[in-house]
Coordinates of C-alpha atoms and ligand atoms in Angstrom, one line a residue:
M1 CA 41.1 5.3 -10.4
N2 CA 40.5 2.4 -8.0
A3 CA 39.0 -1.0 -8.8
R4 CA 35.6 -0.1 -7.3
R5 CA 35.3 3.0 -9.4
A6 CA 36.5 1.2 -12.5
M7 CA 33.5 -1.2 -12.2
P8 CA 30.4 -0.2 -10.3
D9 CA 28.5 -2.9 -8.4
I10 CA 25.2 -2.3 -10.2
A11 CA 24.0 -0.7 -13.4
I12 CA 20.4 0.3 -13.7
A13 CA 18.8 0.8 -17.1
G14 CA 15.9 3.2 -16.8
G15 CA 15.5 6.1 -14.3
G16 CA 11.7 6.4 -14.2
M17 CA 10.3 6.5 -10.6
I18 CA 11.1 2.9 -9.9
G19 CA 14.6 2.8 -11.4
A20 CA 15.5 6.1 -9.6
A21 CA 14.1 4.8 -6.3
C22 CA 16.1 1.7 -6.7
A23 CA 19.3 3.7 -7.4
L24 CA 18.8 5.7 -4.3
A25 CA 18.0 2.8 -2.1
L26 CA 21.0 0.8 -3.3
A27 CA 23.3 3.8 -2.9
R28 CA 22.0 4.4 0.7
N29 CA 22.9 0.8 1.4
G30 CA 26.5 1.2 0.3
F31 CA 26.4 -0.1 -3.3
E32 CA 28.2 1.7 -6.0
V33 CA 25.6 2.4 -8.7
V34 CA 25.4 3.8 -12.2
L35 CA 22.0 4.9 -13.6
V36 CA 21.4 5.1 -17.3
E37 CA 18.3 7.0 -18.4
A38 CA 17.3 7.8 -21.9
R39 CA 15.3 11.0 -21.2
E40 CA 16.3 14.0 -19.0
P41 CA 13.6 14.0 -16.2
A42 CA 11.4 17.1 -16.5
Q43 CA 11.9 19.7 -13.8
W44 CA 8.9 20.0 -11.4
R45 CA 8.0 23.6 -10.5
A46 CA 5.1 24.6 -8.2
E47 CA 3.9 27.3 -10.6
D48 CA 3.5 24.8 -13.4
P49 CA 0.2 23.1 -14.0
E50 CA -0.2 19.7 -12.3
D51 CA 1.2 16.8 -14.3
L52 CA -1.6 14.9 -16.0
R53 CA -0.1 11.7 -14.9
V54 CA -0.7 11.0 -11.2
I55 CA -0.6 7.9 -9.1
A56 CA -2.4 6.8 -6.0
L57 CA 0.4 6.0 -3.6
A58 CA -0.2 3.4 -0.8
P59 CA 1.0 4.0 2.8
S60 CA 3.7 1.2 2.4
S61 CA 5.1 3.2 -0.6
A62 CA 5.1 6.5 1.4
K63 CA 7.1 4.6 4.1
V64 CA 9.6 3.4 1.5
L65 CA 10.0 6.9 0.2
D66 CA 10.3 8.3 3.7
Q67 CA 13.1 5.9 4.5
L68 CA 14.8 7.2 1.3
G69 CA 14.4 10.8 2.6
V70 CA 12.1 11.8 -0.3
W71 CA 8.6 11.6 1.1
K72 CA 8.9 14.9 3.2
P73 CA 10.0 17.0 0.2
V74 CA 7.3 15.3 -2.0
S75 CA 4.5 15.8 0.5
A76 CA 5.6 19.3 1.3
R77 CA 5.4 20.3 -2.4
R78 CA 2.0 19.0 -3.6
V79 CA 0.2 15.8 -2.7
A80 CA -3.4 15.1 -1.9
P81 CA -4.3 12.7 0.8
Y82 CA -7.5 10.7 0.5
A83 CA -9.3 9.3 3.5
R84 CA -12.3 7.6 1.8
M85 CA -12.9 5.6 -1.3
H86 CA -16.3 5.0 -2.9
V87 CA -16.7 2.3 -5.5
W88 CA -19.9 1.6 -7.3
D89 CA -21.2 -0.4 -10.2
A90 CA -23.3 1.2 -12.9
E91 CA -25.1 -2.0 -13.9
S92 CA -25.9 -3.7 -10.6
G93 CA -26.1 -0.8 -8.3
G94 CA -23.7 -2.6 -5.9
E95 CA -21.5 -0.2 -3.8
L96 CA -18.4 -0.5 -1.6
H97 CA -17.2 2.2 0.8
F98 CA -13.8 2.4 2.5
D99 CA -13.0 4.8 5.3
A100 CA -9.6 5.4 6.7
V101 CA -11.0 6.4 10.1
S102 CA -12.8 3.1 10.6
E103 CA -9.6 1.4 9.8
G104 CA -7.7 3.4 12.5
R105 CA -5.8 5.4 9.9
A106 CA -5.6 9.1 9.0
E107 CA -5.6 8.3 5.2
L108 CA -5.9 5.5 2.7
G109 CA -3.2 7.0 0.5
W110 CA -2.1 10.0 -1.5
I111 CA -2.4 11.2 -5.0
V112 CA 1.0 12.3 -6.3
E113 CA 2.2 13.7 -9.6
N114 CA 4.5 11.3 -11.5
K115 CA 6.8 14.2 -12.5
L116 CA 7.1 15.4 -8.9
L117 CA 8.1 12.0 -7.6
Q118 CA 10.6 11.3 -10.3
W119 CA 12.2 14.8 -10.1
T120 CA 12.4 14.6 -6.3
L121 CA 14.1 11.2 -6.5
W122 CA 16.6 12.6 -9.1
Q123 CA 17.3 15.5 -6.8
A124 CA 18.0 13.2 -3.9
L125 CA 20.5 11.3 -6.1
D126 CA 22.6 14.5 -6.2
Q127 CA 23.5 13.8 -2.6
T128 CA 24.7 10.3 -3.4
G129 CA 27.6 8.9 -5.4
V130 CA 25.3 7.5 -8.0
R131 CA 26.8 8.2 -11.4
R132 CA 24.2 9.2 -14.0
V133 CA 24.4 8.8 -17.7
C134 CA 21.5 10.9 -19.0
P135 CA 20.4 11.2 -21.7
G136 CA 21.8 7.8 -22.5
E137 CA 20.3 4.6 -23.7
V138 CA 21.4 1.1 -23.0
R139 CA 21.3 -0.3 -26.5
D140 CA 22.5 -3.8 -25.7
F141 CA 24.4 -5.8 -23.1
E142 CA 26.6 -8.9 -22.9
V143 CA 26.8 -11.1 -19.8
R144 CA 30.4 -12.3 -19.0
T145 CA 31.6 -14.5 -16.2
D146 CA 32.1 -11.7 -13.6
R147 CA 30.2 -8.7 -15.1
V148 CA 27.6 -7.3 -17.5
S149 CA 29.0 -5.1 -20.3
L150 CA 26.6 -2.4 -21.5
E151 CA 26.6 -0.8 -24.9
L152 CA 25.4 2.7 -24.6
S153 CA 23.9 5.1 -27.3
E154 CA 26.7 7.5 -26.6
G155 CA 30.2 7.3 -25.1
E156 CA 32.3 4.4 -23.8
P157 CA 30.7 1.1 -23.0
L158 CA 30.4 0.4 -19.3
S159 CA 30.5 -2.7 -17.1
A160 CA 29.0 -3.6 -13.7
R161 CA 28.7 -6.7 -11.7
M162 CA 25.0 -6.9 -12.4
L163 CA 22.2 -5.1 -14.4
V164 CA 18.8 -3.9 -13.1
I165 CA 16.4 -3.6 -16.0
A166 CA 13.9 -0.9 -15.2
D167 CA 13.1 0.4 -18.7
G168 CA 9.3 0.3 -18.4
A169 CA 6.5 -1.8 -19.8
K170 CA 7.8 -1.7 -23.4
S171 CA 11.2 -3.0 -22.2
T172 CA 13.6 -3.9 -25.0
L173 CA 16.2 -5.0 -22.5
R174 CA 13.9 -7.6 -21.1
D175 CA 13.7 -9.2 -24.6
K176 CA 17.5 -9.0 -24.9
A177 CA 17.8 -10.9 -21.6
G178 CA 15.7 -13.6 -23.2
I179 CA 12.8 -13.1 -20.8
Q180 CA 9.3 -13.6 -22.2
T181 CA 6.0 -12.2 -20.9
R182 CA 2.4 -13.4 -20.7
G183 CA -0.7 -11.4 -20.3
R184 CA -3.3 -9.9 -22.6
D185 CA -4.0 -6.7 -24.4
Y186 CA -7.1 -5.1 -22.9
A187 CA -7.7 -3.3 -26.3
Q188 CA -8.5 -0.4 -24.0
R189 CA -7.0 3.0 -23.3
A190 CA -7.0 5.0 -20.1
V191 CA -8.0 8.6 -20.8
V192 CA -6.7 11.0 -18.2
A193 CA -7.4 14.7 -17.5
H194 CA -7.9 17.0 -14.5
V195 CA -11.4 18.3 -14.1
A196 CA -13.2 20.9 -11.9
T197 CA -16.4 19.6 -10.4
E198 CA -19.5 21.4 -9.0
K199 CA -19.3 19.7 -5.6
P200 CA -16.1 19.2 -3.5
H201 CA -14.4 15.8 -3.7
E202 CA -14.3 15.6 0.1
A203 CA -10.8 14.1 0.0
A204 CA -12.3 10.9 -1.4
A205 CA -11.4 8.7 -4.4
W206 CA -14.5 7.8 -6.4
Q207 CA -14.6 4.9 -8.9
R208 CA -17.6 3.8 -11.0
F209 CA -17.5 0.6 -13.0
L210 CA -19.1 1.1 -16.4
P211 CA -19.6 -1.8 -18.8
G212 CA -16.7 -0.4 -21.0
G213 CA -14.3 0.0 -18.0
P214 CA -13.9 2.0 -14.7
I215 CA -13.8 5.7 -14.4
A216 CA -12.0 7.1 -11.3
L217 CA -12.1 10.6 -9.9
L218 CA -9.0 11.1 -7.7
P219 CA -8.7 14.2 -5.5
L220 CA -6.2 16.9 -6.2
R221 CA -4.8 19.4 -3.7
D222 CA -6.4 22.4 -5.5
G223 CA -9.9 21.0 -5.2
R224 CA -10.1 19.6 -8.8
S225 CA -10.1 15.8 -9.5
S226 CA -7.9 13.8 -11.8
I227 CA -9.8 11.3 -13.9
V228 CA -8.6 8.0 -15.1
W229 CA -11.2 6.5 -17.5
S230 CA -10.5 3.1 -19.0
M231 CA -12.5 2.3 -22.1
P232 CA -12.3 0.4 -25.4
E233 CA -9.9 1.8 -27.9
P234 CA -12.4 3.3 -30.4
E235 CA -14.4 4.9 -27.6
A236 CA -11.2 6.5 -26.2
Q237 CA -10.4 8.0 -29.7
R238 CA -13.9 9.5 -29.7
M239 CA -13.4 10.9 -26.2
L240 CA -10.1 12.5 -27.1
A241 CA -11.7 14.1 -30.1
L242 CA -14.6 15.7 -28.2
D243 CA -14.5 19.4 -27.5
D244 CA -14.1 20.4 -23.8
A245 CA -17.9 21.0 -23.2
A246 CA -18.9 17.7 -24.6
F247 CA -16.1 15.9 -22.7
C248 CA -17.2 17.5 -19.4
G249 CA -20.7 16.4 -20.2
A250 CA -19.6 12.8 -20.8
V251 CA -17.5 12.6 -17.6
G252 CA -20.4 14.0 -15.5
F253 CA -22.8 11.4 -17.0
A254 CA -20.2 8.6 -16.6
T255 CA -19.6 9.5 -12.9
D256 CA -23.3 9.6 -12.2
Y257 CA -22.9 13.3 -11.2
R258 CA -21.7 12.2 -7.8
L259 CA -19.5 15.3 -7.7
G260 CA -22.2 17.3 -9.7
R261 CA -21.5 18.7 -13.1
I262 CA -18.0 18.9 -14.5
T263 CA -17.3 22.5 -15.1
E264 CA -13.8 22.6 -16.6
T265 CA -11.2 20.2 -18.0
T266 CA -7.6 20.3 -19.0
P267 CA -6.4 18.8 -22.3
R268 CA -6.5 15.0 -22.3
A269 CA -3.9 12.3 -22.7
S270 CA -4.3 8.6 -23.0
F271 CA -2.4 5.4 -22.3
P272 CA -2.8 1.9 -23.8
L273 CA -3.7 -0.8 -21.2
R274 CA -2.3 -4.3 -21.1
L275 CA -1.6 -7.0 -18.5
Q276 CA 1.9 -8.1 -18.9
L277 CA 3.9 -10.3 -16.5
A278 CA 7.4 -11.5 -17.1
H279 CA 7.9 -15.3 -17.0
T280 CA 10.8 -14.8 -14.6
Y281 CA 12.3 -11.7 -13.0
T282 CA 15.9 -12.8 -13.5
S283 CA 18.4 -14.1 -16.0
E284 CA 22.2 -14.4 -15.5
R285 CA 23.4 -11.3 -13.6
C286 CA 20.2 -9.4 -14.5
V287 CA 16.9 -8.7 -12.7
L288 CA 13.7 -7.0 -13.8
L289 CA 12.1 -4.3 -11.8
G290 CA 8.9 -2.2 -12.0
D291 CA 6.8 -2.1 -15.1
A292 CA 9.5 -4.0 -17.0
A293 CA 8.5 -6.9 -14.8
H294 CA 4.8 -6.3 -14.5
A295 CA 2.3 -4.0 -16.1
V296 CA -1.2 -4.1 -14.5
H297 CA -4.6 -2.6 -15.1
P298 CA -4.8 0.8 -13.4
L299 CA -8.2 0.0 -11.8
A300 CA -6.6 -0.9 -8.4
G301 CA -3.9 1.9 -8.7
Q302 CA -1.1 -0.4 -7.8
G303 CA 1.5 -0.5 -10.6
A304 CA 4.0 1.8 -9.0
N305 CA 3.3 0.5 -5.5
L306 CA 4.2 -3.0 -6.7
G307 CA 7.4 -1.5 -8.2
L308 CA 8.4 0.1 -4.9
R309 CA 7.9 -3.3 -3.2
D310 CA 10.3 -4.8 -5.8
V311 CA 12.8 -2.2 -4.8
T312 CA 12.6 -3.0 -1.1
E313 CA 12.9 -6.7 -1.7
L314 CA 15.8 -6.4 -4.1
V315 CA 17.8 -4.1 -1.9
A316 CA 17.2 -6.4 1.1
V317 CA 18.3 -9.6 -0.8
L318 CA 21.4 -8.0 -2.3
S319 CA 22.5 -6.4 1.0
E320 CA 22.0 -9.6 2.9
A321 CA 24.2 -11.5 0.5
R322 CA 26.9 -8.8 0.5
D323 CA 26.9 -8.4 4.2
G324 CA 27.2 -12.2 4.6
G325 CA 30.4 -12.0 2.4
R326 CA 28.6 -13.7 -0.6
D327 CA 28.5 -12.7 -4.2
F328 CA 25.4 -10.5 -4.4
A329 CA 25.1 -11.0 -8.2
A330 CA 25.1 -14.8 -7.9
R331 CA 22.3 -16.7 -9.6
H332 CA 20.7 -18.1 -6.4
V333 CA 20.7 -14.6 -4.8
L334 CA 18.9 -13.0 -7.7
Q335 CA 16.5 -15.9 -7.9
R336 CA 15.5 -15.3 -4.3
Y337 CA 14.4 -11.8 -5.2
A338 CA 12.7 -13.1 -8.4
R339 CA 10.8 -15.8 -6.6
R340 CA 9.5 -13.7 -3.8
R341 CA 8.4 -10.7 -6.0
R342 CA 7.1 -12.7 -8.9
S343 CA 4.7 -14.8 -6.8
A344 CA 3.4 -11.7 -5.0
D345 CA 3.0 -9.7 -8.2
T346 CA 1.4 -12.6 -10.0
L347 CA -1.3 -12.9 -7.4
D348 CA -2.0 -9.1 -7.6
A349 CA -1.8 -8.8 -11.4
W350 CA -4.3 -11.7 -12.0
S351 CA -6.6 -10.4 -9.2
F352 CA -6.8 -7.0 -10.9
D353 CA -7.4 -8.8 -14.1
A354 CA -10.2 -10.9 -12.6
L355 CA -11.8 -7.7 -11.3
A356 CA -11.6 -6.1 -14.7
R357 CA -13.3 -9.2 -16.2
A358 CA -15.9 -9.5 -13.5
F359 CA -16.9 -5.9 -14.1
A360 CA -17.2 -6.5 -17.8
W361 CA -19.9 -9.1 -17.3
R362 CA -23.1 -8.1 -19.1
A363 CA -25.4 -11.1 -18.6
S364 CA -28.0 -10.2 -16.1
P365 CA -27.5 -13.2 -13.7
L366 CA -23.8 -12.4 -13.4
V367 CA -24.6 -8.7 -12.9
V368 CA -26.9 -9.6 -10.1
L369 CA -24.3 -11.8 -8.6
R370 CA -21.7 -9.0 -8.8
G371 CA -24.0 -6.6 -7.1
F372 CA -24.7 -9.1 -4.4
G373 CA -20.9 -9.7 -4.0
M374 CA -20.2 -6.0 -3.6
R375 CA -22.9 -5.5 -1.0
A376 CA -21.7 -8.6 0.9
V377 CA -18.1 -7.4 0.9
D378 CA -19.3 -3.9 2.0
A379 CA -21.1 -5.5 5.0
L380 CA -18.2 -7.7 6.0
T381 CA -16.0 -5.4 8.1
P382 CA -13.1 -7.9 8.6
L383 CA -12.9 -8.7 4.8
K384 CA -13.0 -5.0 4.0
R385 CA -10.2 -4.4 6.5
K386 CA -8.2 -7.1 4.8
L387 CA -8.7 -5.4 1.4
V388 CA -7.6 -2.1 2.8
E389 CA -4.5 -3.7 4.5
H390 CA -3.5 -5.4 1.3
A391 CA -3.9 -2.2 -0.8
A392 CA -1.9 -0.3 1.8
G393 CA 0.9 -2.9 1.3
R394 CA 0.6 -4.5 4.7
G395 CA -0.9 -7.9 3.9
Ligands
FAD401 C1 -3.3 5.6 -16.6 C2 -2.4 5.0 -15.5 C3 -2.7 5.2 -14.2 C4 -1.9 4.6 -13.2 N1 -2.2 4.8 -11.9 C5 -1.4 4.3 -10.9 C6 -1.8 4.4 -9.6 O1 -2.8 5.1 -9.2 N2 -1.0 3.9 -8.6 C7 0.1 3.1 -9.0 O2 0.8 2.6 -8.1 N3 0.5 3.0 -10.3 C8 -0.3 3.5 -11.3 N4 0.1 3.4 -12.6 C9 1.3 2.6 -12.9 C10 2.5 3.5 -12.8 O3 2.4 4.7 -13.5 C11 3.7 2.6 -13.3 O4 3.7 1.4 -12.6 C12 5.1 3.3 -13.1 O5 5.1 4.6 -13.7 C13 6.2 2.5 -13.6 O6 7.4 3.1 -13.4 P1 8.8 2.5 -14.0 O7 9.9 3.3 -13.5 O8 8.8 1.0 -13.8 O9 8.6 2.6 -15.6 P2 8.6 3.9 -16.5 O10 7.9 5.0 -15.8 O11 8.1 3.5 -17.8 O12 10.1 4.3 -16.7 C14 11.0 3.6 -17.5 C15 12.2 4.6 -17.8 O13 13.2 3.9 -18.6 C16 13.7 4.7 -19.6 N5 14.3 3.9 -20.6 C17 13.6 3.1 -21.5 N6 14.4 2.4 -22.3 C18 15.7 2.7 -21.8 C19 17.0 2.2 -22.2 N7 17.2 1.3 -23.2 N8 18.1 2.8 -21.6 C20 17.9 3.7 -20.6 N9 16.7 4.2 -20.2 C21 15.6 3.6 -20.8 C22 12.5 5.6 -20.0 O14 13.0 6.8 -20.6 C23 11.8 5.8 -18.7 O15 12.2 6.9 -18.0 C24 -0.7 3.9 -13.6 C25 -0.4 3.7 -14.9 C26 -1.3 4.3 -15.9 C27 -0.9 4.1 -17.4

């Protein structure tokens, strides 16, 4: 066994979509990587029902995945492009409309199943030299002068020159790295389900802001829509307990019947919502990535998109240091990644939070102001273009 094999360059804890994308990108850039994932990724099969968890993927993310060679297999399997987005406010009547064609694009983004994306990334890892420890959990780690030593739930401990912490929003390894977070608990849950609607979704994403939180209807390839409905915790429990007919009625009413009545629903699932931003994205020989670094409100559909931007930045910074003959795990190198990504993510995370707060205003002068603001933005083509560019990951 040679020295490189004895100690990989980089260990990644967490093989969700962001950790797996990072493993693939690092391997494609010549790093020797070991990926430790607690749960065996579920196999995606075309004949299975669509995963209840979907994400809206921005064009910048599709480009990253394309460079990794996974966008073609993902898009050939099952994704739904959306070319328009309609946002409206239940209280003020303000509306905003985005159209890909007027922005010179074919689409604004794609709705992709989480399970499909993670599984395709894991399949692509088969073609690389990435060693996978799965199922396996990183229980603890110790930073030494030239390496990080990981204690695993099973088997021998392993060491690498640095550790990428990608173990999700409830990251325990972030705490072990001594990194704190700030943010707030929204005391809300996002209720998700796939529903059939009376009218076609017209390849558009629809989002209505209600006083309790936004409800989105995202287009699926088979003509149904995926709903993401954020609401206060007790209300979410009530929605989860409704029978299908009552739930369909509630969704139809909440979406103002823009797609007509809701005629069918799948079983529902729900996720707690919190804003959580790590104070720093690095500690000695470690970096945070994806939801371990930032968890944001799903109203802008950006969590995974931000995570993929972390991946791009990290791989660029590490490759540049290594190619320049420097230690890629040196503190100042990791800090470069951390500074760049944290400032970009902070701006986005607090903007999404500000939007969530603004749409929760109930006092009538503020509601009028909000409606005025929405109409003004809708009329301002250059500003709308800027918003689309930013959501697409190009600004
Ligand atoms: C309702 C909802 C809607 C959303 N919609 C969108 C959207 O439209 N667009 C968008 O971009 N984003 C969206 N997001 C956000 C997106 O889902 C997340 O940003 C993304 O899934 C985070 O991926 P991750 O790999 O960082 O974390 P995770 O998916 O949480 O993966 C972490 C992985 O680490 C593993 N793990 C944990 N601990 C350990 C350990 N100690 N050792 C080894 N492995 C470990 C876990 O098993 C898991 O596989 C949404 C989120 C929610 C809740």
